[in-house]
């Protein structure tokens, strides 16, 4: 039971960390792959 709770806690921490990291990068596919010949 203790290992399962630690696993849940680790998954929550990893999910929150990934969310914060991906939000701080702030690259959308529209800004990443657009060029002068692309209209969005």
N, CA, C and O atoms as a MOPAC input file, in Angstrom:
PM7 MOZYME 1SCF
protein

 N      0.82600 1    -1.18700 1     0.00000 1
 C      0.00000 1     0.00000 1     0.00000 1
 C      0.87500 1     1.25800 1     0.00000 1
 O      0.57300 1     2.24000 1    -0.67700 1
 N      1.95200 1     1.20700 1     0.76500 1
 C      2.84400 1     2.36100 1     0.83900 1
 C      3.50600 1     2.63000 1    -0.51500 1
 O      3.65100 1     3.78300 1    -0.92000 1
 N      3.90100 1     1.57500 1    -1.20400 1
 C      4.53600 1     1.73500 1    -2.51800 1
 C      3.55000 1     2.31100 1    -3.53600 1
 O      3.92800 1     3.12100 1    -4.38200 1
 N      2.30500 1     1.89700 1    -3.45000 1
 C      1.30200 1     2.42100 1    -4.37000 1
 C      1.06100 1     3.90500 1    -4.12300 1
 O      0.95200 1     4.66800 1    -5.08200 1
 N      0.97700 1     4.33000 1    -2.89000 1
 C      0.78200 1     5.73800 1    -2.56900 1
 C      1.98300 1     6.57300 1    -3.00100 1
 O      1.82400 1     7.68800 1    -3.49700 1
 N      3.18500 1     6.03100 1    -2.81100 1
 C      4.37300 1     6.74300 1    -3.28300 1
 C      4.38600 1     6.85500 1    -4.80300 1
 O      4.81800 1     7.87100 1    -5.34700 1
 N      3.92100 1     5.82900 1    -5.48300 1
 C      3.81900 1     5.87100 1    -6.93500 1
 C      2.82500 1     6.91300 1    -7.41000 1
 O      3.09100 1     7.64000 1    -8.36700 1
 N      1.67500 1     6.98900 1    -6.74100 1
 C      0.68900 1     8.01800 1    -7.07600 1
 C      1.25000 1     9.41200 1    -6.84700 1
 O      1.06500 1    10.30700 1    -7.67100 1
 N      1.93400 1     9.59300 1    -5.72900 1
 C      2.52000 1    10.90000 1    -5.42000 1
 C      3.58400 1    11.27600 1    -6.45100 1
 O      3.65800 1    12.42800 1    -6.87700 1
 N      4.40000 1    10.31100 1    -6.84900 1
 C      5.43000 1    10.58000 1    -7.85500 1
 C      4.79700 1    10.92700 1    -9.19400 1
 O      5.27700 1    11.82700 1    -9.88400 1
 N      3.73500 1    10.23600 1    -9.57500 1
 C      3.05700 1    10.53100 1   -10.83700 1
 C      2.45400 1    11.92500 1   -10.83000 1
 O      2.49600 1    12.62500 1   -11.84200 1
 N      1.89500 1    12.33200 1    -9.70400 1
 C      1.32000 1    13.68000 1    -9.59000 1
 C      2.40600 1    14.74000 1    -9.68000 1
 O      2.23300 1    15.75100 1   -10.36000 1
 N      3.52100 1    14.51600 1    -9.00200 1
 C      4.63000 1    15.47600 1    -9.04000 1
 C      5.20200 1    15.58400 1   -10.44800 1
 O      5.49300 1    16.68500 1   -10.91500 1
 N      5.36600 1    14.46300 1   -11.12300 1
 C      5.88600 1    14.48100 1   -12.49100 1
 C      4.90900 1    15.19300 1   -13.42900 1
 O      5.33400 1    15.96400 1   -14.28900 1
 N      3.62400 1    14.94500 1   -13.27500 1
 C      2.62100 1    15.58300 1   -14.13100 1
 C      2.60600 1    17.09500 1   -13.93000 1
 O      2.53200 1    17.84900 1   -14.90000 1
 N      2.67500 1    17.53500 1   -12.69300 1
 C      2.68400 1    18.97300 1   -12.41800 1
 C      3.96600 1    19.60600 1   -12.94200 1
 O      3.93200 1    20.69500 1   -13.51500 1
 N      5.09100 1    18.93500 1   -12.75200 1
 C      6.35800 1    19.45600 1   -13.26400 1
 C      6.37200 1    19.54600 1   -14.77800 1
 O      6.86700 1    20.52800 1   -15.33200 1
 N      5.84500 1    18.55100 1   -15.45200 1
 C      5.79200 1    18.57900 1   -16.91100 1
 C      4.86300 1    19.68600 1   -17.40100 1
 O      5.15800 1    20.35400 1   -18.39100 1
 N      3.74700 1    19.87900 1   -16.71100 1
 C      2.82200 1    20.94000 1   -17.09100 1
 C      3.46700 1    22.31200 1   -16.96500 1
 O      3.32200 1    23.15300 1   -17.85300 1
 N      4.17200 1    22.53900 1   -15.87800 1
 C      4.84200 1    23.82600 1   -15.67200 1
 C      5.94300 1    24.02100 1   -16.71300 1
 O      6.09400 1    25.11500 1   -17.25600 1
 N      6.70400 1    22.98000 1   -16.99200 1
 C      7.80100 1    23.09500 1   -17.96100 1
 C      7.26600 1    23.36000 1   -19.36600 1
 O      7.81000 1    24.19900 1   -20.08400 1
 N      6.21600 1    22.66200 1   -19.76300 1
 C      5.67800 1    22.85800 1   -21.10900 1
 C      4.97600 1    24.20600 1   -21.24900 1
 O      4.98700 1    24.79800 1   -22.32900 1
 N      4.37600 1    24.68900 1   -20.18900 1
 C      3.74100 1    26.00000 1   -20.23800 1
 C      4.78600 1    27.10900 1   -20.32400 1
 O      4.56800 1    28.11300 1   -21.00200 1
 N      5.89600 1    26.94000 1   -19.65500 1
 C      6.92600 1    27.97800 1   -19.67200 1
 C      7.64700 1    28.04400 1   -21.01400 1
 O      8.16300 1    29.10300 1   -21.37100 1
 N      7.69900 1    26.94700 1   -21.77000 1
 C      8.33700 1    26.95300 1   -23.08500 1
 C      7.49600 1    27.77400 1   -24.05900 1
 O      8.04300 1    28.55400 1   -24.83800 1
 N      6.17200 1    27.60900 1   -24.02600 1
 C      5.20700 1    28.41600 1   -24.76800 1
 C      5.46800 1    28.43800 1   -26.27100 1
 O      5.43800 1    29.50500 1   -26.88400 1
 N      5.72200 1    27.28500 1   -26.86800 1
 C      5.85900 1    27.17600 1   -28.31800 1
 C      4.65600 1    26.43100 1   -28.85700 1
 O      4.46100 1    25.25700 1   -28.54500 1
 N      3.85600 1    27.09500 1   -29.65600 1
 C      2.76500 1    26.39800 1   -30.31800 1
 C      3.23200 1    25.96100 1   -31.70300 1
 O      4.23300 1    26.46200 1   -32.21600 1
 N      2.51800 1    25.04200 1   -32.29100 1
 C      2.90300 1    24.59000 1   -33.62900 1
 C      2.72900 1    25.71100 1   -34.64900 1
 O      3.43300 1    25.74100 1   -35.65900 1
 N      1.80100 1    26.62800 1   -34.39900 1
 C      1.59300 1    27.74200 1   -35.32500 1
 C      2.81200 1    28.66300 1   -35.36500 1
 O      3.22200 1    29.09500 1   -36.44200 1
 N      3.38700 1    28.96500 1   -34.22200 1
 C      4.55500 1    29.83700 1   -34.20700 1
 C      5.82400 1    29.07700 1   -34.56600 1
 O      6.78100 1    29.66200 1   -35.07200 1
 N      5.83200 1    27.81200 1   -34.31000 1
 C      7.03900 1    27.01000 1   -34.53400 1
 C      7.27500 1    26.71800 1   -36.02500 1
 O      8.41200 1    26.77200 1   -36.49400 1
 N      6.21400 1    26.41300 1   -36.75800 1
 C      6.36600 1    25.94900 1   -38.13000 1
 C      5.87400 1    26.94500 1   -39.17500 1
 O      5.77400 1    26.59300 1   -40.35000 1
 N      5.56600 1    28.17100 1   -38.78100 1
 C      5.11800 1    29.14000 1   -39.76900 1
 C      6.30700 1    29.87600 1   -40.37100 1
 O      7.33400 1    30.06700 1   -39.72000 1
 N      6.15100 1    30.27900 1   -41.61200 1
 C      7.18500 1    31.04200 1   -42.29500 1
 C      6.52500 1    32.20100 1   -43.03200 1
 O      5.32300 1    32.41600 1   -42.87800 1
 N      7.26900 1    32.93700 1   -43.81400 1
 C      6.71000 1    34.08400 1   -44.51600 1
 C      5.68000 1    33.69100 1   -45.57400 1
 O      4.84400 1    34.51100 1   -45.95300 1
 N      5.72800 1    32.46100 1   -46.04900 1
 C      4.78700 1    32.02300 1   -47.09000 1
 C      3.55300 1    31.33100 1   -46.52600 1
 O      2.73000 1    30.82600 1   -47.28900 1
 N      3.41000 1    31.29600 1   -45.20900 1
 C      2.27900 1    30.61800 1   -44.57100 1
 C      1.36600 1    31.66200 1   -43.93500 1
 O      1.81900 1    32.51500 1   -43.17300 1
 N      0.06700 1    31.58400 1   -44.25900 1
 C     -0.90400 1    32.45900 1   -43.62800 1
 C     -1.68600 1    31.66800 1   -42.59500 1
 O     -2.23600 1    30.61100 1   -42.90000 1
 N     -1.73300 1    32.17300 1   -41.39500 1
 C     -2.48600 1    31.50100 1   -40.33100 1
 C     -3.59700 1    32.40400 1   -39.84700 1
 O     -4.35200 1    32.02800 1   -38.95100 1

